[in-house]
């Protein structure tokens, strides 16, 4: 068994430096009790995603679905990770070897801005997380443990001899296996999504009622979301629980942020996305209340009068206004994610092919399954990891990610400056086979110690095998793309490297093969990832009763409201939350002659009139 390195698993839900990061309850996994509400009269989403799909698919703590049958290694193909080559009993290459050889850190120019990376991670934290089991006393340890004592959930990553960065073994615990309603593991093994798969702002508002209540003012009853004032500025609320996956430092303004998703403190730039949508909720609420007062009295209220209304409205009015504002804020988030951001990931033609463009009204389809697909979460949508740079600037000074994992301090101290800086960075934010050392050599090093750091690219490959994701070849077949029967088909850059790593071209992991594909026109990813991502987003659109372009009542928006939502861009929110005077026209791309800096005054806030009108005329409030 040898002198394996002693280490901890990465995961946020696992033990972070002695601070237990909480966990997603390992309770009922099979079919939870179904929705008992009448969806034909349900105007607001359920926090946990129930009452949307007829079988409650898409709600929290449910198994993932698959676009391709799993490829597990045991004879029946039920449970054991994919570990062998198709050419007999030879092991697949170590994920760490693949990372070393295929994903070296080389800095290249890009057209994308770092906002594209950051928004992508934020979206992923709305739609999915596959929990990893924890042991009775925190993390499950796999390295340096004898085979006899090792948990059966262990699947540590062997480190190749030539690796000068890591030794022997990298911690890895298999994702939790889904159970049926009797508590027995399901076969073939299926992994879990602990979140609502819908793009429903669960990262902003929580995916369980307790989190939503913790986030709202007035002990969970208020119209607004709570904030903490730091040096006169509004920030996310302080998560005082001991379970926060976060490191509190000695800085006087250091605290752990609370938001809808538990990963909010994972790195500081991520925190800025949470705060942006969190504050926009409150901004929308104040504008709508102002509109209501104007409609009722004919006079524009002072800010004090708006605050007074917010504080003194009857509880039922507060509840309705909170839900109305959340519904609008969610629609704006969906609009930015699907209509603005997604085209830069998958390109225009995939947007059209999968009917993802937002120019037309759409219709909810109860036969579409809105669950996340395993190949999407375990591989394709991790494309964003190649866009991560080593640093981000604060007032032009680089801050290194490797020093700030789980340390939200700069999010709190310099939110506005991070937003501004994120829009200017573009080096390294490029879809290619190069990964920043911040994540391949130093992931979580700052709080776990250099020896126990992780390599995110290795984790991605190992996670794909853990989840039984079939090889890249089979995904190309699934989407009618040309067969890659030869290493040369992978081009001059990847082909020779892959040939050295893999015994057979049919062994190439989806993640490795997908990263090697050239980007589609106008998009970031190659054809295989573009298909998987487009397929998934189409399911999240047509399978979501509340998708904002659907017309059906009482969930849908009327024409005037839809037009107002479509007028709000990422620019509006970034200008607002970063307190910026100007911004590039297209926030997904870096500044250039074709993408000039323009005044923020060009980007208007939501026109609240059509919403105020409906709230009053439909009698939602008196
Ligand atoms: C600095 C930025 C980021 C860091 C530090 C980070 C870190 C991580 C880590 C540690 C995991 C778990 C790996 C595993 O054990 O399997 C993960 C999973 C994932 N990441 Fe990232 N990530 C970042 C950015 C992104 C971006 C930009 C995207 C997409 C555009 C993304 C998409 C995903 C997805 C889809 C998963 C799988 C989630 C799950 O199954 O739980 N991440 N990331
Ligand atoms: Ca969600």
XYZ file of C-alpha atoms and ligand atoms in Angstrom:
666
model
C 0.000 0.000 0.000
C 3.024 2.274 0.229
C 3.535 5.686 1.767
C 0.582 7.438 0.246
C 0.292 11.154 0.849
C -2.016 12.030 3.670
C -4.643 14.371 2.355
C -8.248 15.429 2.520
C -10.761 15.310 -0.281
C -11.440 18.681 -1.788
C -15.055 19.002 -1.595
C -16.883 21.915 -0.169
C -19.378 19.631 1.469
C -16.534 17.803 3.019
C -14.279 19.007 5.740
C -12.535 22.200 4.788
C -9.597 22.640 7.074
C -11.539 21.412 10.046
C -14.527 23.580 9.199
C -17.276 21.202 8.265
C -18.875 22.571 5.165
C -22.227 21.099 5.917
C -23.506 18.452 3.640
C -26.516 17.802 1.581
C -28.680 15.515 3.643
C -28.184 11.964 2.596
C -31.842 11.319 3.262
C -34.568 10.262 0.909
C -33.226 9.964 -2.572
C -35.849 8.079 -4.512
C -39.221 9.566 -5.363
C -40.066 11.993 -2.614
C -43.697 12.724 -1.988
C -45.084 14.377 -5.049
C -46.445 17.838 -5.452
C -49.787 18.229 -3.778
C -50.604 21.634 -5.222
C -52.719 22.528 -8.217
C -50.172 23.677 -10.779
C -52.811 25.324 -12.919
C -53.155 27.987 -10.234
C -49.554 28.063 -9.031
C -48.009 31.421 -9.864
C -44.688 31.059 -8.009
C -42.084 28.336 -8.116
C -41.632 26.012 -5.170
C -38.229 26.594 -3.575
C -37.212 22.940 -3.964
C -38.362 22.725 -7.598
C -41.403 20.553 -7.011
C -44.708 21.128 -8.799
C -43.031 21.902 -12.096
C -42.518 18.591 -13.930
C -45.409 16.075 -13.601
C -43.102 13.622 -11.785
C -41.243 16.397 -9.976
C -38.125 15.837 -12.018
C -35.810 18.765 -11.565
C -36.509 19.041 -7.839
C -33.747 18.748 -5.236
C -31.847 15.615 -4.183
C -32.891 13.431 -7.083
C -30.923 11.154 -9.415
C -29.378 12.579 -12.556
C -30.555 11.389 -15.959
C -28.403 10.198 -18.861
C -28.148 10.955 -22.556
C -26.039 7.810 -22.985
C -26.125 4.581 -20.976
C -23.384 4.377 -18.356
C -20.144 2.610 -18.993
C -19.248 0.952 -15.696
C -16.502 -1.618 -15.445
C -18.054 -4.511 -13.540
C -19.414 -7.404 -15.568
C -22.982 -6.236 -15.330
C -22.035 -2.605 -15.963
C -23.733 -1.493 -12.787
C -21.421 0.201 -10.351
C -17.633 0.119 -10.738
C -15.897 3.135 -12.282
C -14.603 2.909 -15.820
C -10.943 1.957 -15.293
C -9.799 -0.336 -18.109
C -8.872 0.246 -21.710
C -11.055 -1.389 -24.361
C -7.948 -3.370 -25.351
C -7.937 -5.891 -22.532
C -7.106 -5.438 -18.894
C -4.820 -2.454 -19.160
C -5.591 0.503 -16.977
C -6.719 3.779 -18.461
C -4.068 6.457 -18.020
C -3.947 8.228 -14.662
C -6.046 11.395 -14.793
C -3.065 13.233 -13.364
C -0.866 12.063 -16.217
C -3.485 13.304 -18.674
C -3.583 16.627 -16.899
C 0.216 16.944 -16.917
C 0.652 16.107 -20.576
C -2.517 17.364 -22.181
C -3.391 20.416 -20.094
C -0.170 22.399 -19.477
C -0.451 26.017 -18.371
C 0.307 28.226 -21.364
C -0.991 31.772 -21.420
C -2.800 32.737 -24.594
C -4.789 35.720 -25.769
C -8.530 35.374 -25.904
C -11.541 37.276 -27.180
C -13.580 36.417 -24.125
C -13.697 38.485 -20.956
C -13.291 36.846 -17.568
C -16.931 37.637 -16.870
C -17.810 34.795 -19.257
C -15.917 32.344 -17.068
C -17.387 33.738 -13.894
C -20.964 33.862 -15.037
C -20.624 30.282 -16.290
C -19.648 29.007 -12.865
C -22.501 30.975 -11.324
C -24.984 29.305 -13.694
C -23.559 25.897 -12.859
C -24.149 26.634 -9.182
C -27.799 27.280 -9.905
C -28.420 24.039 -11.732
C -26.321 21.356 -10.160
C -24.066 19.785 -7.612
C -23.345 16.090 -7.159
C -22.769 15.505 -3.468
C -19.945 13.369 -2.189
C -20.495 11.269 0.929
C -18.814 12.209 4.169
C -17.790 9.794 6.893
C -18.990 9.836 10.468
C -16.227 12.237 11.480
C -16.081 14.449 8.424
C -14.160 13.622 5.300
C -13.461 10.170 3.987
C -9.738 9.693 3.619
C -8.478 7.521 0.795
C -4.744 8.154 0.436
C -2.347 6.446 2.792
C -5.085 4.065 3.911
C -4.612 0.330 3.527
C -6.918 -1.383 1.080
C -8.598 -3.230 3.938
C -9.494 -0.086 5.831
C -10.412 1.940 2.823
C -13.993 3.060 2.324
C -15.614 1.493 -0.694
C -16.375 5.016 -1.863
C -12.657 5.722 -2.288
C -11.310 6.131 -5.800
C -8.034 8.011 -5.252
C -5.992 9.232 -8.182
C -2.573 7.622 -8.629
C 0.220 10.117 -9.219
C 2.705 9.258 -11.972
C 6.369 9.022 -10.955
C 7.415 11.847 -13.221
C 5.106 14.320 -11.518
C 7.207 16.902 -9.730
C 4.243 18.516 -8.031
C 2.329 15.704 -6.307
C 3.351 12.460 -4.649
C 1.789 8.994 -4.725
C -1.873 9.751 -4.437
C -4.548 12.442 -4.785
C -7.663 12.226 -2.666
C -10.891 11.362 -4.448
C -14.184 10.101 -3.038
C -16.846 8.794 -5.391
C -20.002 10.846 -5.766
C -22.843 9.661 -3.672
C -24.965 6.906 -5.207
C -28.693 7.517 -5.528
C -31.036 5.296 -3.535
C -34.554 4.124 -4.229
C -37.499 4.852 -1.950
C -36.558 1.902 0.271
C -33.073 3.291 0.831
C -31.300 0.755 -1.392
C -28.744 1.805 -3.933
C -30.091 2.074 -7.474
C -28.488 0.043 -10.252
C -26.965 0.944 -12.576
C -25.388 3.378 -10.154
C -26.749 6.871 -10.595
C -25.417 10.080 -9.093
C -27.460 12.808 -7.477
C -28.279 16.414 -8.118
C -28.736 18.110 -4.757
C -30.089 21.305 -6.345
C -33.082 22.283 -8.456
C -31.943 21.730 -12.017
C -34.116 24.600 -13.250
C -32.477 27.942 -13.883
C -34.558 29.308 -11.057
C -32.184 31.454 -9.040
C -31.691 28.761 -6.408
C -28.108 30.020 -6.137
C -29.525 33.431 -5.139
C -32.527 32.408 -3.013
C -31.717 28.879 -1.851
C -33.188 25.550 -2.824
C -34.769 24.875 0.557
C -37.174 27.028 2.500
C -34.875 27.457 5.500
C -32.133 29.034 3.403
C -34.627 31.366 1.744
C -35.878 32.447 5.141
C -32.365 33.024 6.421
C -31.730 35.257 3.424
C -34.859 37.375 3.745
C -35.191 40.377 6.034
C -37.538 40.414 9.026
C -36.824 36.822 10.031
C -37.790 35.433 6.689
C -40.908 37.537 6.196
C -39.563 40.656 4.513
C -39.791 41.842 0.925
C -36.045 42.433 0.753
C -32.998 40.199 1.026
C -30.765 40.943 4.016
C -27.450 42.671 3.622
C -24.476 43.397 5.847
C -23.030 46.904 5.715
C -19.236 46.904 5.403
C -17.501 50.281 5.188
C -20.773 51.853 4.179
C -21.468 49.374 1.392
C -24.079 46.655 1.125
C -22.739 43.119 1.077
C -24.119 39.593 1.357
C -25.363 38.599 4.796
C -22.998 37.062 7.313
C -23.302 33.289 7.544
C -22.599 32.869 11.228
C -23.072 29.112 11.210
C -20.042 27.006 11.991
C -20.786 24.938 8.907
C -19.906 27.556 6.295
C -17.364 26.220 3.786
C -15.178 29.221 4.263
C -12.156 30.511 6.103
C -12.531 33.528 8.359
C -9.302 35.524 8.468
C -7.981 38.096 10.921
C -9.048 40.992 8.688
C -11.547 43.126 10.644
C -14.066 42.865 7.802
C -13.683 39.125 7.313
C -16.777 36.986 7.478
C -18.378 34.129 5.576
C -21.070 35.104 3.111
C -24.511 33.554 3.012
C -26.266 33.014 -0.287
C -28.508 30.510 -2.019
C -25.710 28.087 -2.895
C -23.203 26.867 -0.350
C -20.233 27.337 -2.660
C -20.553 31.133 -2.575
C -17.261 31.536 -0.668
C -15.244 29.179 -2.882
C -13.382 32.019 -4.566
C -13.888 35.799 -4.391
C -14.939 36.520 -7.957
C -17.783 34.038 -7.664
C -19.073 35.968 -4.654
C -19.529 39.081 -6.799
C -22.104 37.283 -8.959
C -24.143 36.313 -5.939
C -24.076 39.856 -4.564
C -25.063 41.348 -7.931
C -28.310 39.381 -8.191
C -28.917 39.658 -4.450
C -28.780 43.464 -4.605
C -30.785 43.557 -7.801
C -33.641 41.875 -5.983
C -33.717 44.784 -3.545
C -33.380 47.346 -6.302
C -36.325 45.816 -8.173
C -38.365 45.657 -4.981
C -37.859 49.374 -4.304
C -38.717 50.302 -7.884
C -41.874 48.228 -7.816
C -42.986 49.636 -4.487
C -42.382 53.114 -5.839
C -44.502 52.244 -8.869
C -47.303 50.957 -6.648
C -47.341 54.148 -4.594
C -47.351 56.297 -7.734
C -50.272 54.309 -9.162
C -52.251 54.582 -5.968
C -51.580 58.202 -5.018
C -50.504 59.832 -8.254
C -47.423 61.204 -6.450
C -43.831 59.973 -6.621
C -42.819 58.911 -3.123
C -39.573 59.856 -1.406
C -37.082 57.053 -0.721
C -38.129 57.233 2.930
C -41.740 56.625 1.985
C -40.691 53.611 -0.079
C -38.738 52.183 2.866
C -41.663 52.815 5.163
C -44.020 50.913 2.860
C -41.556 48.038 2.675
C -41.310 47.916 6.455
C -44.980 48.327 7.330
C -46.979 46.501 4.656
C -49.138 43.659 6.011
C -47.427 40.238 6.050
C -49.455 38.828 3.165
C -48.540 41.819 0.993
C -44.882 41.379 1.909
C -45.013 37.753 0.926
C -46.612 38.490 -2.435
C -44.207 41.299 -3.227
C -41.198 39.156 -2.293
C -42.443 36.402 -4.611
C -43.267 38.829 -7.436
C -39.823 40.401 -7.272
C -38.115 37.022 -7.082
C -40.066 35.884 -10.106
C -38.902 38.905 -12.100
C -35.293 38.705 -10.890
C -35.269 35.025 -11.869
C -36.600 35.867 -15.313
C -33.817 38.413 -15.753
C -31.258 35.809 -14.707
C -32.709 33.279 -17.180
C -32.686 35.895 -19.874
C -29.016 36.703 -19.328
C -28.014 33.039 -18.990
C -29.881 31.611 -21.962
C -30.237 34.526 -24.367
C -26.997 36.451 -23.752
C -24.364 34.129 -22.313
C -25.183 30.796 -23.935
C -24.606 31.952 -27.541
C -20.997 32.720 -26.622
C -20.600 29.164 -25.331
C -22.289 27.121 -28.067
C -22.466 29.574 -30.997
C -25.450 30.852 -32.970
C -26.140 27.763 -35.053
C -26.520 25.463 -32.032
C -28.783 28.084 -30.464
C -31.021 27.802 -33.503
C -30.754 24.051 -33.929
C -31.929 23.446 -30.362
C -34.536 26.262 -30.449
C -32.761 28.223 -27.767
C -32.952 31.710 -29.259
C -35.170 34.113 -27.384
C -36.737 35.941 -30.287
C -39.978 33.974 -30.146
C -42.482 32.930 -27.559
C -42.028 29.338 -26.448
C -44.315 26.688 -25.037
C -43.850 24.477 -21.981
C -43.692 20.776 -22.822
C -44.498 18.376 -19.958
C -42.844 15.520 -21.884
C -39.423 17.163 -21.687
C -37.335 15.884 -18.771
C -35.692 18.845 -17.000
C -33.224 16.831 -14.909
C -29.519 17.401 -15.393
C -27.804 14.793 -17.506
C -24.755 13.059 -16.136
C -22.495 13.743 -19.146
C -23.375 17.421 -18.870
C -22.555 17.913 -15.206
C -19.662 15.463 -14.948
C -17.931 16.585 -18.146
C -19.331 18.960 -20.791
C -20.308 21.876 -18.585
C -16.960 21.721 -16.835
C -15.580 23.245 -20.023
C -15.454 26.457 -17.998
C -12.462 25.198 -16.043
C -10.278 25.863 -19.072
C -11.357 29.526 -18.981
C -10.072 30.091 -15.447
C -7.044 32.429 -15.282
C -4.394 32.327 -12.569
C -5.311 35.735 -11.232
C -7.870 38.500 -11.353
C -7.110 42.206 -10.886
C -8.150 44.629 -8.179
C -7.355 48.126 -9.426
C -4.885 46.614 -11.836
C -3.018 44.617 -9.180
C -3.217 40.838 -9.662
C -4.762 38.754 -6.918
C -3.939 35.082 -7.203
C -6.707 32.521 -7.012
C -4.354 30.051 -5.404
C -4.182 32.258 -2.304
C -7.889 32.909 -1.990
C -9.895 29.697 -2.222
C -12.612 29.731 0.447
C -11.437 33.191 1.508
C -14.108 35.695 0.522
C -12.372 38.762 2.017
C -11.679 40.560 -1.236
C -15.255 39.893 -2.377
C -16.361 41.810 0.702
C -13.728 44.562 0.645
C -13.477 45.131 -3.112
C -16.664 43.931 -4.778
C -16.945 46.912 -7.142
C -13.275 46.780 -8.119
C -13.500 43.041 -8.843
C -16.469 43.594 -11.162
C -14.551 46.261 -13.015
C -11.401 44.139 -13.183
C -13.215 41.002 -14.307
C -14.481 42.851 -17.372
C -10.982 43.867 -18.404
C -9.214 40.494 -18.036
C -9.101 38.327 -21.084
C -5.708 36.616 -21.191
C -6.042 32.918 -20.445
C -9.866 33.077 -20.636
C -9.779 30.828 -23.595
C -11.273 27.462 -24.452
C -8.205 25.389 -25.194
C -6.195 22.577 -23.691
C -4.357 24.912 -21.351
C -5.380 25.063 -17.710
C -4.145 27.535 -15.115
C -1.777 26.141 -12.504
C -3.987 27.868 -9.955
C -6.350 24.934 -10.409
C -4.072 22.108 -11.622
C -1.367 22.526 -8.979
C -2.790 24.750 -6.277
C -6.496 24.017 -5.949
C -7.440 24.615 -2.293
C -3.745 24.673 -1.372
C -4.070 27.839 0.688
C -6.189 26.142 3.308
C -5.348 22.485 2.894
C -1.590 22.835 2.617
C 0.609 22.404 -0.449
C 0.774 18.640 -0.037
C -2.960 18.282 0.019
C -3.732 20.562 -2.871
C -5.737 19.173 -5.769
C -5.808 19.267 -9.538
C -9.218 20.178 -10.903
C -8.497 18.746 -14.352
C -7.605 15.378 -12.782
C -10.746 15.506 -10.690
C -12.837 16.142 -13.793
C -11.438 13.119 -15.609
C -11.696 10.887 -12.562
C -15.228 12.148 -11.884
C -16.235 11.174 -15.405
C -14.969 7.635 -14.782
C -16.595 7.555 -11.345
C -19.936 8.445 -12.970
C -19.492 5.861 -15.715
C -19.441 8.465 -18.486
C -18.747 6.730 -21.832
C -15.722 7.787 -23.872
C -15.617 10.761 -26.213
C -16.038 8.552 -29.279
C -19.476 7.370 -28.140
C -20.691 10.902 -27.531
C -19.756 11.895 -31.061
C -21.836 8.960 -32.281
C -24.710 10.010 -30.023
C -24.834 13.373 -31.775
C -24.189 12.154 -35.318
C -20.793 13.788 -35.504
C -18.047 12.274 -37.606
C -16.351 9.256 -36.002
C -12.905 9.819 -34.514
C -11.312 6.479 -35.335
C -7.755 7.654 -35.318
C -5.582 9.736 -33.010
C -4.779 11.930 -35.998
C -8.419 12.986 -36.092
C -7.618 14.961 -32.940
C -5.367 17.316 -34.862
C -1.725 18.231 -34.638
C -1.895 19.608 -31.148
C -3.840 16.979 -29.239
C -3.447 13.959 -31.507
C 0.167 13.054 -30.666
C -0.342 13.719 -26.930
C -3.463 11.574 -26.787
C -1.710 8.833 -28.697
C 0.998 8.658 -26.050
C -1.524 8.600 -23.237
C -4.238 6.209 -24.380
C -3.969 2.640 -25.650
C -6.941 3.097 -27.941
C -8.736 6.089 -29.401
C -11.972 4.531 -28.065
C -10.644 4.999 -24.533
C -10.366 8.774 -24.697
C -12.369 10.298 -21.863
C -15.210 12.618 -22.839
C -13.579 15.484 -20.963
C -10.185 15.096 -22.630
C -11.606 14.563 -26.113
C -14.084 17.393 -25.760
C -11.423 19.862 -24.648
C -9.372 18.932 -27.719
C -12.071 19.829 -30.222
C -11.776 23.188 -31.993
C -14.375 25.764 -30.991
C -17.541 26.065 -33.062
C -18.012 29.346 -34.992
C -18.870 32.154 -32.607
C -18.813 29.853 -29.583
C -16.296 28.701 -26.993
C -16.629 24.906 -27.072
C -16.342 22.235 -29.784
C -19.169 20.244 -31.373
C -19.521 17.480 -28.795
C -19.722 19.792 -25.784
C -21.912 22.186 -27.786
C -24.421 19.390 -28.455
C -24.497 18.190 -24.866
C -24.791 21.719 -23.496
C -27.446 22.752 -26.045
C -29.384 19.531 -25.422
C -29.334 20.225 -21.689
C -30.299 23.883 -21.926
C -33.142 23.026 -24.308
C -34.404 20.557 -21.691
C -34.066 23.251 -19.023
C -36.075 25.622 -21.206
C -38.906 23.475 -22.575
C -39.109 21.318 -19.453
C -39.476 24.326 -17.141
C -43.071 25.422 -16.687
C -41.726 28.788 -15.486
C -39.314 29.508 -18.317
C -39.735 33.224 -18.870
C -40.630 33.133 -22.579
C -43.527 30.691 -22.086
C -46.915 32.324 -22.301
C -49.170 30.071 -20.233
C -50.819 31.579 -17.181
C -50.443 31.971 -14.269
C -46.694 31.325 -14.639
C -46.012 33.287 -17.816
C -45.392 36.966 -18.465
C -47.578 39.109 -20.705
C -46.173 40.744 -23.837
C -45.339 44.082 -22.247
C -43.576 42.349 -19.344
C -41.617 40.085 -21.623
C -40.469 43.058 -23.642
C -39.326 44.792 -20.465
C -37.359 41.709 -19.360
C -35.726 41.357 -22.747
C -34.545 44.957 -22.451
C -32.404 44.168 -19.400
C -28.856 43.019 -20.149
C -25.914 41.847 -18.120
C -24.608 45.394 -18.656
C -27.484 46.800 -16.596
C -26.684 44.622 -13.618
C -22.917 44.985 -13.806
C -23.111 48.775 -14.114
C -25.449 48.840 -11.147
C -23.596 46.475 -8.875
C -20.089 47.594 -9.835
C -21.172 51.256 -9.628
C -19.516 51.725 -12.989
C -19.736 54.862 -15.141
C -19.060 52.912 -18.336
C -18.732 49.372 -19.626
C -17.983 47.571 -22.881
C -21.044 47.077 -25.048
C -20.634 43.308 -25.111
C -19.666 42.139 -21.633
C -18.798 38.581 -22.736
C -15.960 39.809 -24.919
C -12.941 41.917 -24.137
C -12.796 45.557 -25.118
C -11.804 46.115 -28.732
C -12.467 48.480 -31.632
C -15.551 46.447 -32.406
C -16.535 46.278 -28.760
C -16.055 49.783 -27.415
C -16.615 51.165 -23.951
C -19.918 53.012 -23.712
C -21.644 54.962 -20.924
C -23.642 52.891 -18.463
C -26.506 55.336 -18.900
C -27.322 53.463 -22.129
C -28.482 50.458 -20.163
C -31.790 51.050 -18.521
C -33.190 49.327 -15.506
C -36.251 47.163 -15.885
C -39.372 49.106 -16.839
C -41.515 48.102 -13.855
C -44.787 49.583 -15.111
C -46.191 46.439 -16.763
C -45.474 44.493 -13.565
C -46.959 47.085 -11.224
C -49.987 47.261 -13.460
C -50.614 43.531 -13.201
C -49.942 43.322 -9.468
C -52.644 45.947 -8.884
C -55.138 45.041 -11.595
C -55.108 41.332 -10.810
C -55.660 42.171 -7.177
C -52.532 40.403 -5.954
C -52.309 43.184 -3.430
C -54.899 45.793 -2.504
C -12.184 29.532 -10.177
C -13.233 28.936 -10.679
C -13.671 27.525 -10.398
C -13.273 26.643 -9.422
C -12.249 26.862 -8.325
C -14.019 25.417 -9.621
C -13.892 24.287 -8.834
C -14.611 23.129 -8.979
C -14.467 21.936 -8.186
C -13.470 21.729 -7.069
C -15.375 21.037 -8.625
C -15.594 19.607 -8.105
C -14.705 18.696 -8.871
C -14.941 17.238 -8.575
O -14.527 16.783 -7.512
O -15.518 16.528 -9.403
C -16.105 21.666 -9.694
C -17.153 21.082 -10.365
C -17.831 21.666 -11.396
N -17.543 22.858 -12.006
Fe -16.171 24.187 -11.401
N -14.847 25.567 -10.694
C -14.664 26.829 -11.203
C -15.269 27.356 -12.334
C -16.202 26.713 -13.100
C -16.756 27.228 -14.336
C -16.333 28.537 -14.989
C -17.675 26.317 -14.771
C -18.560 26.327 -16.000
C -18.650 27.286 -16.883
C -17.694 25.236 -13.804
C -18.506 24.114 -13.886
C -18.456 23.055 -13.011
C -19.380 21.944 -13.052
C -20.549 21.748 -14.018
C -18.989 21.079 -12.026
C -19.687 19.803 -11.578
C -20.537 20.095 -10.383
C -20.890 18.877 -9.581
O -21.139 17.839 -10.136
O -20.901 18.958 -8.344
N -16.792 25.503 -12.811
N -15.614 22.930 -9.906
Ca -31.719 25.747 -9.712
